[in-house]
Amino acid sequence: MPVSELLGRVSSELNDIAAQVERLHPLVSAQSSQLAGSDPHYAQALQSFDHIEQKLRCLAGYLDEIGTGMSPVWQLDPQAALAAITLSDLAAHLAGQTSEQPNAARSGDFELF
């Protein structure tokens, strides 16, 4: 697999995670208006939440830029590293595969209850 392609996939996943964190902002803000004003540690935690999103987006852009400038000749085999990814959908995205069973829970997958 071209290294630039893998970096693009990781960048895309980081952007997706950042978007998920961003969608949580209203939930966190709704619960925090009273606590943030009275507890400085809580206010710092809220700022950290926003900082996490910003860092994810920055890392995604960084990896994307590195991949864009990289020679397509540079290749690697990511299979051994993919074994460390325990979420099957994430591993499939990084491997360039599409999910065959989008609604089926597989080993290591997160399930909402």
PDB file of C-alpha atoms in Angstrom:
ATOM      1  CA  MET A   1       0.000   0.000   0.000  1.00  0.00           C
ATOM      2  CA  PRO A   2       1.342   3.478  -0.762  1.00  0.00           C
ATOM      3  CA  VAL A   3       2.352   5.245   2.454  1.00  0.00           C
ATOM      4  CA  SER A   4       0.604   8.390   1.209  1.00  0.00           C
ATOM      5  CA  GLU A   5      -2.671   6.459   0.908  1.00  0.00           C
ATOM      6  CA  LEU A   6      -2.383   5.072   4.436  1.00  0.00           C
ATOM      7  CA  LEU A   7      -1.631   8.525   5.845  1.00  0.00           C
ATOM      8  CA  GLY A   8      -4.710   9.831   4.035  1.00  0.00           C
ATOM      9  CA  ARG A   9      -6.849   7.108   5.605  1.00  0.00           C
ATOM     10  CA  VAL A  10      -5.534   7.840   9.099  1.00  0.00           C
ATOM     11  CA  SER A  11      -6.133  11.546   8.480  1.00  0.00           C
ATOM     12  CA  SER A  12      -9.700  10.832   7.443  1.00  0.00           C
ATOM     13  CA  GLU A  13     -10.335   8.769  10.581  1.00  0.00           C
ATOM     14  CA  LEU A  14      -8.923  11.533  12.797  1.00  0.00           C
ATOM     15  CA  ASN A  15     -11.206  14.061  11.088  1.00  0.00           C
ATOM     16  CA  ASP A  16     -14.171  11.752  11.676  1.00  0.00           C
ATOM     17  CA  ILE A  17     -13.299  11.470  15.375  1.00  0.00           C
ATOM     18  CA  ALA A  18     -12.943  15.256  15.627  1.00  0.00           C
ATOM     19  CA  ALA A  19     -16.381  15.672  14.043  1.00  0.00           C
ATOM     20  CA  GLN A  20     -17.846  13.233  16.571  1.00  0.00           C
ATOM     21  CA  VAL A  21     -16.272  15.198  19.424  1.00  0.00           C
ATOM     22  CA  GLU A  22     -17.644  18.428  17.940  1.00  0.00           C
ATOM     23  CA  ARG A  23     -21.154  16.946  17.854  1.00  0.00           C
ATOM     24  CA  LEU A  24     -20.862  16.328  21.610  1.00  0.00           C
ATOM     25  CA  HIS A  25     -20.263  20.012  22.399  1.00  0.00           C
ATOM     26  CA  PRO A  26     -23.980  20.891  22.778  1.00  0.00           C
ATOM     27  CA  LEU A  27     -24.494  17.985  25.169  1.00  0.00           C
ATOM     28  CA  VAL A  28     -21.531  18.968  27.296  1.00  0.00           C
ATOM     29  CA  SER A  29     -22.438  22.675  27.206  1.00  0.00           C
ATOM     30  CA  ALA A  30     -26.039  22.020  28.253  1.00  0.00           C
ATOM     31  CA  GLN A  31     -24.889  20.093  31.296  1.00  0.00           C
ATOM     32  CA  SER A  32     -22.126  22.464  32.267  1.00  0.00           C
ATOM     33  CA  SER A  33     -23.396  26.034  32.497  1.00  0.00           C
ATOM     34  CA  GLN A  34     -23.800  26.060  36.280  1.00  0.00           C
ATOM     35  CA  LEU A  35     -20.810  23.883  37.113  1.00  0.00           C
ATOM     36  CA  ALA A  36     -18.363  25.754  34.880  1.00  0.00           C
ATOM     37  CA  GLY A  37     -19.024  29.025  36.679  1.00  0.00           C
ATOM     38  CA  SER A  38     -18.518  27.576  40.152  1.00  0.00           C
ATOM     39  CA  ASP A  39     -15.817  24.953  39.612  1.00  0.00           C
ATOM     40  CA  PRO A  40     -12.587  26.017  37.873  1.00  0.00           C
ATOM     41  CA  HIS A  41     -11.554  22.373  37.399  1.00  0.00           C
ATOM     42  CA  TYR A  42     -14.771  21.724  35.496  1.00  0.00           C
ATOM     43  CA  ALA A  43     -14.172  24.778  33.297  1.00  0.00           C
ATOM     44  CA  GLN A  44     -10.655  23.494  32.549  1.00  0.00           C
ATOM     45  CA  ALA A  45     -12.089  20.094  31.667  1.00  0.00           C
ATOM     46  CA  LEU A  46     -14.468  21.750  29.193  1.00  0.00           C
ATOM     47  CA  GLN A  47     -11.585  23.633  27.619  1.00  0.00           C
ATOM     48  CA  SER A  48      -9.665  20.362  27.372  1.00  0.00           C
ATOM     49  CA  PHE A  49     -12.606  18.808  25.536  1.00  0.00           C
ATOM     50  CA  ASP A  50     -12.412  21.562  22.908  1.00  0.00           C
ATOM     51  CA  HIS A  51      -8.631  21.263  22.779  1.00  0.00           C
ATOM     52  CA  ILE A  52      -8.908  17.536  22.012  1.00  0.00           C
ATOM     53  CA  GLU A  53     -11.042  18.311  18.966  1.00  0.00           C
ATOM     54  CA  GLN A  54      -8.577  20.937  17.767  1.00  0.00           C
ATOM     55  CA  LYS A  55      -5.615  18.589  18.206  1.00  0.00           C
ATOM     56  CA  LEU A  56      -7.354  15.811  16.283  1.00  0.00           C
ATOM     57  CA  ARG A  57      -8.045  18.168  13.375  1.00  0.00           C
ATOM     58  CA  CYS A  58      -4.464  19.464  13.418  1.00  0.00           C
ATOM     59  CA  LEU A  59      -3.010  15.952  13.429  1.00  0.00           C
ATOM     60  CA  ALA A  60      -5.330  14.972  10.582  1.00  0.00           C
ATOM     61  CA  GLY A  61      -4.171  17.936   8.517  1.00  0.00           C
ATOM     62  CA  TYR A  62      -0.538  17.245   9.355  1.00  0.00           C
ATOM     63  CA  LEU A  63      -0.725  13.616   8.222  1.00  0.00           C
ATOM     64  CA  ASP A  64      -2.667  14.578   5.119  1.00  0.00           C
ATOM     65  CA  GLU A  65      -0.019  17.146   4.141  1.00  0.00           C
ATOM     66  CA  ILE A  66       2.814  14.669   4.707  1.00  0.00           C
ATOM     67  CA  GLY A  67       0.998  12.104   2.573  1.00  0.00           C
ATOM     68  CA  THR A  68       0.341  14.619  -0.202  1.00  0.00           C
ATOM     69  CA  GLY A  69       4.051  15.386  -0.518  1.00  0.00           C
ATOM     70  CA  MET A  70       5.167  11.779  -0.347  1.00  0.00           C
ATOM     71  CA  SER A  71       6.307   9.752  -3.314  1.00  0.00           C
ATOM     72  CA  PRO A  72       3.724   7.152  -4.423  1.00  0.00           C
ATOM     73  CA  VAL A  73       6.632   4.746  -4.848  1.00  0.00           C
ATOM     74  CA  TRP A  74       7.027   4.460  -1.084  1.00  0.00           C
ATOM     75  CA  GLN A  75       5.039   1.413  -0.037  1.00  0.00           C
ATOM     76  CA  LEU A  76       4.475  -0.590   3.121  1.00  0.00           C
ATOM     77  CA  ASP A  77       2.526  -3.615   4.264  1.00  0.00           C
ATOM     78  CA  PRO A  78       0.199  -2.476   7.083  1.00  0.00           C
ATOM     79  CA  GLN A  79      -1.187  -5.944   7.901  1.00  0.00           C
ATOM     80  CA  ALA A  80       0.899  -6.536  11.033  1.00  0.00           C
ATOM     81  CA  ALA A  81       0.047  -3.080  12.394  1.00  0.00           C
ATOM     82  CA  LEU A  82      -3.652  -3.585  11.638  1.00  0.00           C
ATOM     83  CA  ALA A  83      -3.654  -6.484  14.112  1.00  0.00           C
ATOM     84  CA  ALA A  84      -3.298  -3.882  16.890  1.00  0.00           C
ATOM     85  CA  ILE A  85      -6.573  -2.201  15.835  1.00  0.00           C
ATOM     86  CA  THR A  86      -9.337  -3.880  17.846  1.00  0.00           C
ATOM     87  CA  LEU A  87     -12.289  -2.066  16.246  1.00  0.00           C
ATOM     88  CA  SER A  88     -13.057  -3.972  13.075  1.00  0.00           C
ATOM     89  CA  ASP A  89     -14.661  -1.038  11.224  1.00  0.00           C
ATOM     90  CA  LEU A  90     -11.616   1.133  11.895  1.00  0.00           C
ATOM     91  CA  ALA A  91      -9.270  -1.646  10.793  1.00  0.00           C
ATOM     92  CA  ALA A  92     -11.311  -2.118   7.612  1.00  0.00           C
ATOM     93  CA  HIS A  93     -11.218   1.623   6.828  1.00  0.00           C
ATOM     94  CA  LEU A  94      -7.457   1.734   7.349  1.00  0.00           C
ATOM     95  CA  ALA A  95      -7.044  -1.330   5.147  1.00  0.00           C
ATOM     96  CA  GLY A  96      -9.178   0.260   2.438  1.00  0.00           C
ATOM     97  CA  GLN A  97     -12.031  -2.205   2.801  1.00  0.00           C
ATOM     98  CA  THR A  98     -15.698  -1.444   3.119  1.00  0.00           C
ATOM     99  CA  SER A  99     -17.813  -3.013   5.818  1.00  0.00           C
ATOM    100  CA  GLU A 100     -19.681  -6.055   4.483  1.00  0.00           C
ATOM    101  CA  GLN A 101     -22.096  -6.228   7.413  1.00  0.00           C
ATOM    102  CA  PRO A 102     -22.774  -2.636   8.480  1.00  0.00           C
ATOM    103  CA  ASN A 103     -25.276  -3.463  11.242  1.00  0.00           C
ATOM    104  CA  ALA A 104     -23.753  -6.673  12.540  1.00  0.00           C
ATOM    105  CA  ALA A 105     -21.642  -6.501  15.698  1.00  0.00           C
ATOM    106  CA  ARG A 106     -18.267  -8.106  15.256  1.00  0.00           C
ATOM    107  CA  SER A 107     -15.518  -8.916  17.695  1.00  0.00           C
ATOM    108  CA  GLY A 108     -14.066  -5.776  19.248  1.00  0.00           C
ATOM    109  CA  ASP A 109     -16.823  -3.486  17.992  1.00  0.00           C
ATOM    110  CA  PHE A 110     -18.412  -0.837  20.153  1.00  0.00           C
ATOM    111  CA  GLU A 111     -22.103  -1.436  20.744  1.00  0.00           C
ATOM    112  CA  LEU A 112     -24.581   1.169  21.875  1.00  0.00           C
ATOM    113  CA  PHE A 113     -27.066  -0.020  24.464  1.00  0.00           C
TER     114      PHE A 113
END
